[in-house]
């Protein structure tokens, strides 16, 4: 299985990209979450200049954040700096929209946005709509600052069959956050295959974003170190449950009693409620950042086991093998404690020869 890393966009992140490339990792991604993290196009431009091999990804952008022409211009510019190394993740903007107190984009809007990006970034015209007005658009300029020749890889963010079907129709890969259930991945791949054109023989890549903590000998798998390494994923889920409890109660209903109680404690601790109109300003600061020690009690073992990879080397390799058998091509970790050390552990856990074997099987 290939390995990569996802971090928050910020100036200076190119140093981590250089280290990831030195370690032989396949890809380096930054989040696109305005008002919480830095700009991904700025961050990846720095990474493109500092590296020569590693693939560079945005995970993920959405039509509610950027117009298709603006996003395509940024992607084509990145592709000029790092030809053929750019990956663009596209989603409904579930978190990035909610950090603004807004709703995500419907799947149909995401599909139209993806189609427009694919066309524009390949130098083809695309339909652009604002309200009732529609026009055909295309790049009107050319030169060293725009690259529509080398291909850009597109992946659709999916947790369910509707988004996976978009990936099938558009011929893109899949990316999912914290989804470590092999059965769920089989369902996503089935939905993508069923929606793909009958004459399609492509096998786009699948990526899973998680956190990884390799246990020391006799270390508690739910101790402070493990909670610190995985807590950002757990708190992101609790924040989502707290934010959507009023308008999407079905999600919170899937949680167990202890997990629902943790959601309420998070709301109380942040000084807000599930119906407060400004709750997004209280729930999302430091989103996907290292958690505070006083929040460790919110990192429940049940959620750690669901969202993250924690265990001995043998435990982790067994789980990773199961995920690979479910069709996942690349494991992306989000390191928040000591990123260089965590990236090195990932590279050591999945040695280069193992990654090369996987890469050869997908050629």
PDB file of C-alpha atoms in Angstrom, residues 16-295:
ATOM      1  CA  UNK A  16       7.492  18.847   5.721  1.00  0.00           C
ATOM      2  CA  UNK A  17       6.891  18.149   2.027  1.00  0.00           C
ATOM      3  CA  UNK A  18      10.637  17.911   1.432  1.00  0.00           C
ATOM      4  CA  UNK A  19      10.987  15.493   4.344  1.00  0.00           C
ATOM      5  CA  UNK A  20       8.041  13.409   3.105  1.00  0.00           C
ATOM      6  CA  UNK A  21       9.698  13.168  -0.307  1.00  0.00           C
ATOM      7  CA  UNK A  22      13.009  12.139   1.265  1.00  0.00           C
ATOM      8  CA  UNK A  23      11.190   9.387   3.155  1.00  0.00           C
ATOM      9  CA  UNK A  24       9.758   8.014  -0.076  1.00  0.00           C
ATOM     10  CA  UNK A  25       6.132   8.876   0.677  1.00  0.00           C
ATOM     11  CA  UNK A  26       3.860   8.996  -2.354  1.00  0.00           C
ATOM     12  CA  UNK A  27       1.798  12.125  -1.694  1.00  0.00           C
ATOM     13  CA  UNK A  28       1.586  15.240   0.438  1.00  0.00           C
ATOM     14  CA  UNK A  29      -1.801  16.923   0.970  1.00  0.00           C
ATOM     15  CA  UNK A  30      -3.087  20.101   2.594  1.00  0.00           C
ATOM     16  CA  UNK A  31      -6.624  20.858   3.760  1.00  0.00           C
ATOM     17  CA  UNK A  32      -8.845  23.467   2.144  1.00  0.00           C
ATOM     18  CA  UNK A  33     -10.695  24.918   5.140  1.00  0.00           C
ATOM     19  CA  UNK A  34     -10.887  28.733   4.909  1.00  0.00           C
ATOM     20  CA  UNK A  35     -11.083  30.628   8.210  1.00  0.00           C
ATOM     21  CA  UNK A  36      -9.421  27.656   9.969  1.00  0.00           C
ATOM     22  CA  UNK A  37      -6.297  26.813   7.944  1.00  0.00           C
ATOM     23  CA  UNK A  38      -4.109  28.656   5.467  1.00  0.00           C
ATOM     24  CA  UNK A  39      -4.642  28.816   1.721  1.00  0.00           C
ATOM     25  CA  UNK A  40      -3.889  25.466   0.025  1.00  0.00           C
ATOM     26  CA  UNK A  41      -2.763  27.005  -3.263  1.00  0.00           C
ATOM     27  CA  UNK A  42      -0.188  29.163  -1.501  1.00  0.00           C
ATOM     28  CA  UNK A  43       1.030  26.207   0.566  1.00  0.00           C
ATOM     29  CA  UNK A  44       1.267  23.805  -2.375  1.00  0.00           C
ATOM     30  CA  UNK A  45       3.017  26.397  -4.524  1.00  0.00           C
ATOM     31  CA  UNK A  46       5.781  26.475  -1.925  1.00  0.00           C
ATOM     32  CA  UNK A  47       5.811  22.671  -1.837  1.00  0.00           C
ATOM     33  CA  UNK A  48       5.963  22.457  -5.632  1.00  0.00           C
ATOM     34  CA  UNK A  49       9.059  24.655  -5.723  1.00  0.00           C
ATOM     35  CA  UNK A  50      10.764  22.689  -2.945  1.00  0.00           C
ATOM     36  CA  UNK A  51      10.126  19.151  -4.238  1.00  0.00           C
ATOM     37  CA  UNK A  52      10.553  17.214  -7.475  1.00  0.00           C
ATOM     38  CA  UNK A  53       8.794  13.848  -7.150  1.00  0.00           C
ATOM     39  CA  UNK A  54       6.112  13.689  -4.477  1.00  0.00           C
ATOM     40  CA  UNK A  55       2.505  14.185  -5.559  1.00  0.00           C
ATOM     41  CA  UNK A  56       0.746  17.229  -4.112  1.00  0.00           C
ATOM     42  CA  UNK A  57      -2.922  17.159  -3.165  1.00  0.00           C
ATOM     43  CA  UNK A  58      -5.713  19.470  -2.026  1.00  0.00           C
ATOM     44  CA  UNK A  59      -8.034  17.581   0.285  1.00  0.00           C
ATOM     45  CA  UNK A  60     -10.662  18.757  -0.413  1.00  0.00           C
ATOM     46  CA  UNK A  61     -12.135  21.802  -2.137  1.00  0.00           C
ATOM     47  CA  UNK A  62     -15.789  22.383  -3.026  1.00  0.00           C
ATOM     48  CA  UNK A  63     -18.026  24.548  -5.216  1.00  0.00           C
ATOM     49  CA  UNK A  64     -19.296  26.474  -2.208  1.00  0.00           C
ATOM     50  CA  UNK A  65     -15.744  27.614  -1.450  1.00  0.00           C
ATOM     51  CA  UNK A  66     -14.467  28.468  -4.918  1.00  0.00           C
ATOM     52  CA  UNK A  67     -15.944  28.996  -8.353  1.00  0.00           C
ATOM     53  CA  UNK A  68     -14.913  26.512 -11.022  1.00  0.00           C
ATOM     54  CA  UNK A  69     -12.858  29.057 -13.021  1.00  0.00           C
ATOM     55  CA  UNK A  70     -11.034  30.257  -9.912  1.00  0.00           C
ATOM     56  CA  UNK A  71     -10.277  26.717  -8.726  1.00  0.00           C
ATOM     57  CA  UNK A  72      -9.224  25.609 -12.222  1.00  0.00           C
ATOM     58  CA  UNK A  73      -6.891  28.579 -12.530  1.00  0.00           C
ATOM     59  CA  UNK A  74      -5.230  27.686  -9.231  1.00  0.00           C
ATOM     60  CA  UNK A  75      -4.913  24.027 -10.192  1.00  0.00           C
ATOM     61  CA  UNK A  76      -3.498  24.793 -13.634  1.00  0.00           C
ATOM     62  CA  UNK A  77      -1.000  27.123 -11.992  1.00  0.00           C
ATOM     63  CA  UNK A  78       0.083  24.411  -9.561  1.00  0.00           C
ATOM     64  CA  UNK A  79       0.332  21.995 -12.472  1.00  0.00           C
ATOM     65  CA  UNK A  80       2.720  24.394 -14.175  1.00  0.00           C
ATOM     66  CA  UNK A  81       4.942  24.367 -11.087  1.00  0.00           C
ATOM     67  CA  UNK A  82       4.717  20.595 -10.550  1.00  0.00           C
ATOM     68  CA  UNK A  83       3.702  19.055 -13.896  1.00  0.00           C
ATOM     69  CA  UNK A  84       1.655  15.877 -13.533  1.00  0.00           C
ATOM     70  CA  UNK A  85       2.026  15.811  -9.744  1.00  0.00           C
ATOM     71  CA  UNK A  86      -1.221  17.517  -8.710  1.00  0.00           C
ATOM     72  CA  UNK A  87      -4.200  15.785  -7.067  1.00  0.00           C
ATOM     73  CA  UNK A  88      -7.450  17.627  -6.470  1.00  0.00           C
ATOM     74  CA  UNK A  89      -9.959  16.313  -3.973  1.00  0.00           C
ATOM     75  CA  UNK A  90     -13.522  17.572  -4.424  1.00  0.00           C
ATOM     76  CA  UNK A  91     -16.295  17.349  -1.845  1.00  0.00           C
ATOM     77  CA  UNK A  92     -19.506  18.923  -0.686  1.00  0.00           C
ATOM     78  CA  UNK A  93     -17.567  21.169   1.688  1.00  0.00           C
ATOM     79  CA  UNK A  94     -19.076  19.459   4.684  1.00  0.00           C
ATOM     80  CA  UNK A  95     -16.618  20.779   7.268  1.00  0.00           C
ATOM     81  CA  UNK A  96     -15.357  23.843   5.424  1.00  0.00           C
ATOM     82  CA  UNK A  97     -18.936  25.041   4.981  1.00  0.00           C
ATOM     83  CA  UNK A  98     -19.934  24.275   8.547  1.00  0.00           C
ATOM     84  CA  UNK A  99     -16.997  26.261   9.910  1.00  0.00           C
ATOM     85  CA  UNK A 100     -18.748  29.221   8.257  1.00  0.00           C
ATOM     86  CA  UNK A 101     -22.122  28.305   9.725  1.00  0.00           C
ATOM     87  CA  UNK A 102     -23.382  27.167   6.312  1.00  0.00           C
ATOM     88  CA  UNK A 103     -24.709  23.924   4.852  1.00  0.00           C
ATOM     89  CA  UNK A 104     -22.726  21.666   2.487  1.00  0.00           C
ATOM     90  CA  UNK A 105     -23.289  21.683  -1.255  1.00  0.00           C
ATOM     91  CA  UNK A 106     -25.690  19.038  -2.632  1.00  0.00           C
ATOM     92  CA  UNK A 107     -24.101  16.112  -4.480  1.00  0.00           C
ATOM     93  CA  UNK A 108     -25.423  17.394  -7.816  1.00  0.00           C
ATOM     94  CA  UNK A 109     -23.568  20.670  -7.345  1.00  0.00           C
ATOM     95  CA  UNK A 110     -20.386  18.802  -6.473  1.00  0.00           C
ATOM     96  CA  UNK A 111     -20.723  16.687  -9.621  1.00  0.00           C
ATOM     97  CA  UNK A 112     -21.160  19.705 -11.881  1.00  0.00           C
ATOM     98  CA  UNK A 113     -18.194  21.420 -10.240  1.00  0.00           C
ATOM     99  CA  UNK A 114     -16.036  18.309 -10.686  1.00  0.00           C
ATOM    100  CA  UNK A 115     -16.992  18.030 -14.355  1.00  0.00           C
ATOM    101  CA  UNK A 116     -16.134  21.691 -14.954  1.00  0.00           C
ATOM    102  CA  UNK A 117     -12.744  21.328 -13.252  1.00  0.00           C
ATOM    103  CA  UNK A 118     -11.924  18.215 -15.253  1.00  0.00           C
ATOM    104  CA  UNK A 119     -12.750  19.980 -18.519  1.00  0.00           C
ATOM    105  CA  UNK A 120     -11.038  23.276 -17.764  1.00  0.00           C
ATOM    106  CA  UNK A 121      -7.885  21.667 -16.366  1.00  0.00           C
ATOM    107  CA  UNK A 122      -7.631  19.546 -19.534  1.00  0.00           C
ATOM    108  CA  UNK A 123      -7.922  22.621 -21.769  1.00  0.00           C
ATOM    109  CA  UNK A 124     -11.529  21.964 -22.764  1.00  0.00           C
ATOM    110  CA  UNK A 125     -14.433  24.432 -22.519  1.00  0.00           C
ATOM    111  CA  UNK A 126     -16.909  24.010 -19.674  1.00  0.00           C
ATOM    112  CA  UNK A 127     -20.385  25.260 -18.894  1.00  0.00           C
ATOM    113  CA  UNK A 128     -20.471  27.964 -16.216  1.00  0.00           C
ATOM    114  CA  UNK A 129     -23.677  29.017 -14.508  1.00  0.00           C
ATOM    115  CA  UNK A 130     -24.613  31.903 -12.228  1.00  0.00           C
ATOM    116  CA  UNK A 131     -28.294  31.840 -11.394  1.00  0.00           C
ATOM    117  CA  UNK A 132     -30.231  31.635 -14.665  1.00  0.00           C
ATOM    118  CA  UNK A 133     -27.321  32.785 -16.785  1.00  0.00           C
ATOM    119  CA  UNK A 134     -25.132  30.149 -18.483  1.00  0.00           C
ATOM    120  CA  UNK A 135     -22.066  30.549 -20.670  1.00  0.00           C
ATOM    121  CA  UNK A 136     -19.219  28.435 -22.026  1.00  0.00           C
ATOM    122  CA  UNK A 137     -15.848  29.268 -20.545  1.00  0.00           C
ATOM    123  CA  UNK A 138     -12.274  28.184 -21.195  1.00  0.00           C
ATOM    124  CA  UNK A 139      -8.771  29.401 -20.502  1.00  0.00           C
ATOM    125  CA  UNK A 140      -8.191  32.509 -22.600  1.00  0.00           C
ATOM    126  CA  UNK A 141      -4.507  32.766 -21.822  1.00  0.00           C
ATOM    127  CA  UNK A 142      -1.590  30.403 -22.196  1.00  0.00           C
ATOM    128  CA  UNK A 143       2.012  30.348 -21.171  1.00  0.00           C
ATOM    129  CA  UNK A 144       4.383  28.992 -18.584  1.00  0.00           C
ATOM    130  CA  UNK A 145       1.995  29.824 -15.753  1.00  0.00           C
ATOM    131  CA  UNK A 146      -0.785  27.506 -17.014  1.00  0.00           C
ATOM    132  CA  UNK A 147      -0.494  23.766 -17.637  1.00  0.00           C
ATOM    133  CA  UNK A 148      -3.501  22.004 -19.158  1.00  0.00           C
ATOM    134  CA  UNK A 149      -1.411  19.292 -20.838  1.00  0.00           C
ATOM    135  CA  UNK A 150      -0.153  17.168 -17.959  1.00  0.00           C
ATOM    136  CA  UNK A 151      -3.047  15.346 -16.280  1.00  0.00           C
ATOM    137  CA  UNK A 152      -4.402  16.275 -12.861  1.00  0.00           C
ATOM    138  CA  UNK A 153      -5.761  13.439 -10.729  1.00  0.00           C
ATOM    139  CA  UNK A 154      -9.252  14.054  -9.325  1.00  0.00           C
ATOM    140  CA  UNK A 155     -10.783  12.275  -6.350  1.00  0.00           C
ATOM    141  CA  UNK A 156     -14.238  12.676  -4.834  1.00  0.00           C
ATOM    142  CA  UNK A 157     -14.746  12.740  -1.065  1.00  0.00           C
ATOM    143  CA  UNK A 158     -17.230  10.044  -0.128  1.00  0.00           C
ATOM    144  CA  UNK A 159     -18.750   8.419   2.929  1.00  0.00           C
ATOM    145  CA  UNK A 160     -21.783   6.966   1.164  1.00  0.00           C
ATOM    146  CA  UNK A 161     -23.019   5.642  -2.192  1.00  0.00           C
ATOM    147  CA  UNK A 162     -24.290   8.951  -3.583  1.00  0.00           C
ATOM    148  CA  UNK A 163     -20.845  10.576  -3.659  1.00  0.00           C
ATOM    149  CA  UNK A 164     -19.243   7.291  -4.764  1.00  0.00           C
ATOM    150  CA  UNK A 165     -21.634   7.262  -7.727  1.00  0.00           C
ATOM    151  CA  UNK A 166     -20.437  10.752  -8.660  1.00  0.00           C
ATOM    152  CA  UNK A 167     -16.898   9.359  -8.702  1.00  0.00           C
ATOM    153  CA  UNK A 168     -18.061   6.549 -10.978  1.00  0.00           C
ATOM    154  CA  UNK A 169     -19.779   8.854 -13.458  1.00  0.00           C
ATOM    155  CA  UNK A 170     -16.844  11.270 -13.525  1.00  0.00           C
ATOM    156  CA  UNK A 171     -14.148   8.562 -13.622  1.00  0.00           C
ATOM    157  CA  UNK A 172     -12.427   9.846 -10.485  1.00  0.00           C
ATOM    158  CA  UNK A 173     -10.877   8.222  -7.464  1.00  0.00           C
ATOM    159  CA  UNK A 174     -12.256   8.244  -3.931  1.00  0.00           C
ATOM    160  CA  UNK A 175     -11.043   9.785  -0.701  1.00  0.00           C
ATOM    161  CA  UNK A 176     -12.638   9.333   2.695  1.00  0.00           C
ATOM    162  CA  UNK A 177     -11.920  10.656   6.178  1.00  0.00           C
ATOM    163  CA  UNK A 178     -11.621   8.210   9.062  1.00  0.00           C
ATOM    164  CA  UNK A 179     -13.410   5.406   7.205  1.00  0.00           C
ATOM    165  CA  UNK A 180     -11.593   2.243   8.271  1.00  0.00           C
ATOM    166  CA  UNK A 181     -14.462  -0.218   7.802  1.00  0.00           C
ATOM    167  CA  UNK A 182     -13.583  -2.628   4.952  1.00  0.00           C
ATOM    168  CA  UNK A 183     -17.273  -3.450   4.421  1.00  0.00           C
ATOM    169  CA  UNK A 184     -18.044   0.237   3.888  1.00  0.00           C
ATOM    170  CA  UNK A 185     -15.197   0.512   1.378  1.00  0.00           C
ATOM    171  CA  UNK A 186     -16.483  -2.482  -0.565  1.00  0.00           C
ATOM    172  CA  UNK A 187     -19.860  -0.705  -0.749  1.00  0.00           C
ATOM    173  CA  UNK A 188     -18.241   2.527  -1.980  1.00  0.00           C
ATOM    174  CA  UNK A 189     -16.314   0.693  -4.675  1.00  0.00           C
ATOM    175  CA  UNK A 190     -19.454  -1.180  -5.754  1.00  0.00           C
ATOM    176  CA  UNK A 191     -21.382   2.101  -6.013  1.00  0.00           C
ATOM    177  CA  UNK A 192     -18.584   3.649  -8.061  1.00  0.00           C
ATOM    178  CA  UNK A 193     -18.404   0.653 -10.422  1.00  0.00           C
ATOM    179  CA  UNK A 194     -22.162   0.531 -10.927  1.00  0.00           C
ATOM    180  CA  UNK A 195     -22.281   4.223 -11.839  1.00  0.00           C
ATOM    181  CA  UNK A 196     -19.287   4.113 -14.189  1.00  0.00           C
ATOM    182  CA  UNK A 197     -19.848   3.954 -17.960  1.00  0.00           C
ATOM    183  CA  UNK A 198     -20.055   0.378 -19.251  1.00  0.00           C
ATOM    184  CA  UNK A 199     -17.007   0.821 -21.476  1.00  0.00           C
ATOM    185  CA  UNK A 200     -14.850   2.185 -18.646  1.00  0.00           C
ATOM    186  CA  UNK A 201     -11.847   0.052 -17.722  1.00  0.00           C
ATOM    187  CA  UNK A 202     -10.083   2.606 -15.545  1.00  0.00           C
ATOM    188  CA  UNK A 203      -9.198   1.879 -11.923  1.00  0.00           C
ATOM    189  CA  UNK A 204      -8.932   5.281 -10.176  1.00  0.00           C
ATOM    190  CA  UNK A 205      -7.149   5.371  -6.833  1.00  0.00           C
ATOM    191  CA  UNK A 206      -8.748   5.219  -3.396  1.00  0.00           C
ATOM    192  CA  UNK A 207      -7.368   7.111  -0.398  1.00  0.00           C
ATOM    193  CA  UNK A 208      -8.246   6.935   3.289  1.00  0.00           C
ATOM    194  CA  UNK A 209      -7.314   9.702   5.735  1.00  0.00           C
ATOM    195  CA  UNK A 210      -6.643   8.626   9.303  1.00  0.00           C
ATOM    196  CA  UNK A 211      -4.179   8.895  12.162  1.00  0.00           C
ATOM    197  CA  UNK A 212      -1.605   6.294  13.108  1.00  0.00           C
ATOM    198  CA  UNK A 213      -0.030   5.583  16.481  1.00  0.00           C
ATOM    199  CA  UNK A 214       2.507   2.797  16.871  1.00  0.00           C
ATOM    200  CA  UNK A 215       2.470   1.521  20.432  1.00  0.00           C
ATOM    201  CA  UNK A 216       5.628   1.089  22.449  1.00  0.00           C
ATOM    202  CA  UNK A 217       6.074  -2.131  24.365  1.00  0.00           C
ATOM    203  CA  UNK A 218       3.417  -2.460  27.098  1.00  0.00           C
ATOM    204  CA  UNK A 219       1.941   0.949  26.187  1.00  0.00           C
ATOM    205  CA  UNK A 220      -1.729   1.526  26.963  1.00  0.00           C
ATOM    206  CA  UNK A 221      -3.569   1.691  23.602  1.00  0.00           C
ATOM    207  CA  UNK A 222      -5.925   4.259  25.122  1.00  0.00           C
ATOM    208  CA  UNK A 223      -3.373   6.179  27.163  1.00  0.00           C
ATOM    209  CA  UNK A 224      -2.461   9.847  26.910  1.00  0.00           C
ATOM    210  CA  UNK A 225       0.020   9.389  24.053  1.00  0.00           C
ATOM    211  CA  UNK A 226      -2.488   7.491  21.922  1.00  0.00           C
ATOM    212  CA  UNK A 227      -5.247   9.978  22.730  1.00  0.00           C
ATOM    213  CA  UNK A 228      -3.016  12.907  21.795  1.00  0.00           C
ATOM    214  CA  UNK A 229      -2.086  11.281  18.478  1.00  0.00           C
ATOM    215  CA  UNK A 230      -5.687  10.477  17.509  1.00  0.00           C
ATOM    216  CA  UNK A 231      -7.706  13.058  19.418  1.00  0.00           C
ATOM    217  CA  UNK A 232      -7.983  15.514  16.539  1.00  0.00           C
ATOM    218  CA  UNK A 233      -9.927  12.946  14.527  1.00  0.00           C
ATOM    219  CA  UNK A 234     -12.199  12.074  17.436  1.00  0.00           C
ATOM    220  CA  UNK A 235     -12.914  15.702  18.297  1.00  0.00           C
ATOM    221  CA  UNK A 236     -13.660  16.463  14.647  1.00  0.00           C
ATOM    222  CA  UNK A 237     -16.384  13.812  14.730  1.00  0.00           C
ATOM    223  CA  UNK A 238     -17.752  15.056  18.057  1.00  0.00           C
ATOM    224  CA  UNK A 239     -17.780  18.627  16.745  1.00  0.00           C
ATOM    225  CA  UNK A 240     -19.665  17.495  13.643  1.00  0.00           C
ATOM    226  CA  UNK A 241     -22.189  15.604  15.782  1.00  0.00           C
ATOM    227  CA  UNK A 242     -22.633  18.629  18.034  1.00  0.00           C
ATOM    228  CA  UNK A 243     -23.017  20.981  15.076  1.00  0.00           C
ATOM    229  CA  UNK A 244     -25.529  18.811  13.215  1.00  0.00           C
ATOM    230  CA  UNK A 245     -27.547  17.499  16.173  1.00  0.00           C
ATOM    231  CA  UNK A 246     -30.392  19.924  15.468  1.00  0.00           C
ATOM    232  CA  UNK A 247     -30.588  19.745  11.655  1.00  0.00           C
ATOM    233  CA  UNK A 248     -29.274  16.201  11.024  1.00  0.00           C
ATOM    234  CA  UNK A 249     -30.250  14.201  14.114  1.00  0.00           C
ATOM    235  CA  UNK A 250     -29.846  10.874  12.279  1.00  0.00           C
ATOM    236  CA  UNK A 251     -26.062  11.109  12.599  1.00  0.00           C
ATOM    237  CA  UNK A 252     -26.095  11.685  16.360  1.00  0.00           C
ATOM    238  CA  UNK A 253     -28.618   8.869  16.702  1.00  0.00           C
ATOM    239  CA  UNK A 254     -25.976   6.450  15.408  1.00  0.00           C
ATOM    240  CA  UNK A 255     -23.744   7.233  18.381  1.00  0.00           C
ATOM    241  CA  UNK A 256     -23.760   5.210  21.576  1.00  0.00           C
ATOM    242  CA  UNK A 257     -24.759   6.640  24.968  1.00  0.00           C
ATOM    243  CA  UNK A 258     -21.166   7.411  26.003  1.00  0.00           C
ATOM    244  CA  UNK A 259     -20.502   9.103  22.679  1.00  0.00           C
ATOM    245  CA  UNK A 260     -23.658  11.227  22.878  1.00  0.00           C
ATOM    246  CA  UNK A 261     -22.659  12.213  26.392  1.00  0.00           C
ATOM    247  CA  UNK A 262     -19.217  13.253  25.084  1.00  0.00           C
ATOM    248  CA  UNK A 263     -20.933  15.423  22.460  1.00  0.00           C
ATOM    249  CA  UNK A 264     -22.869  17.209  25.192  1.00  0.00           C
ATOM    250  CA  UNK A 265     -19.737  17.659  27.289  1.00  0.00           C
ATOM    251  CA  UNK A 266     -17.993  19.181  24.267  1.00  0.00           C
ATOM    252  CA  UNK A 267     -20.847  21.652  23.806  1.00  0.00           C
ATOM    253  CA  UNK A 268     -20.779  22.567  27.481  1.00  0.00           C
ATOM    254  CA  UNK A 269     -17.008  22.905  27.493  1.00  0.00           C
ATOM    255  CA  UNK A 270     -17.055  25.176  24.461  1.00  0.00           C
ATOM    256  CA  UNK A 271     -19.794  27.319  25.961  1.00  0.00           C
ATOM    257  CA  UNK A 272     -22.401  26.767  23.267  1.00  0.00           C
ATOM    258  CA  UNK A 273     -25.468  24.685  22.423  1.00  0.00           C
ATOM    259  CA  UNK A 274     -26.626  22.505  19.542  1.00  0.00           C
ATOM    260  CA  UNK A 275     -29.006  25.259  18.401  1.00  0.00           C
ATOM    261  CA  UNK A 276     -26.902  28.374  18.992  1.00  0.00           C
ATOM    262  CA  UNK A 277     -26.590  30.288  15.687  1.00  0.00           C
ATOM    263  CA  UNK A 278     -22.918  31.014  16.349  1.00  0.00           C
ATOM    264  CA  UNK A 279     -21.969  27.503  17.506  1.00  0.00           C
ATOM    265  CA  UNK A 280     -19.569  27.133  14.567  1.00  0.00           C
ATOM    266  CA  UNK A 281     -17.380  29.874  16.084  1.00  0.00           C
ATOM    267  CA  UNK A 282     -17.047  27.842  19.287  1.00  0.00           C
ATOM    268  CA  UNK A 283     -16.741  24.304  17.932  1.00  0.00           C
ATOM    269  CA  UNK A 284     -14.181  24.635  15.135  1.00  0.00           C
ATOM    270  CA  UNK A 285     -11.224  26.694  16.428  1.00  0.00           C
ATOM    271  CA  UNK A 286      -8.076  24.529  16.254  1.00  0.00           C
ATOM    272  CA  UNK A 287      -9.951  22.116  14.011  1.00  0.00           C
ATOM    273  CA  UNK A 288      -7.746  19.070  13.303  1.00  0.00           C
ATOM    274  CA  UNK A 289      -5.022  20.516  15.499  1.00  0.00           C
ATOM    275  CA  UNK A 290      -3.402  18.896  18.507  1.00  0.00           C
ATOM    276  CA  UNK A 291      -5.937  18.594  21.291  1.00  0.00           C
ATOM    277  CA  UNK A 292      -5.575  20.249  24.695  1.00  0.00           C
ATOM    278  CA  UNK A 293      -4.748  17.908  27.605  1.00  0.00           C
ATOM    279  CA  UNK A 294      -8.022  18.808  29.312  1.00  0.00           C
ATOM    280  CA  UNK A 295      -9.917  17.360  26.336  1.00  0.00           C
TER     281      UNK A 295
END
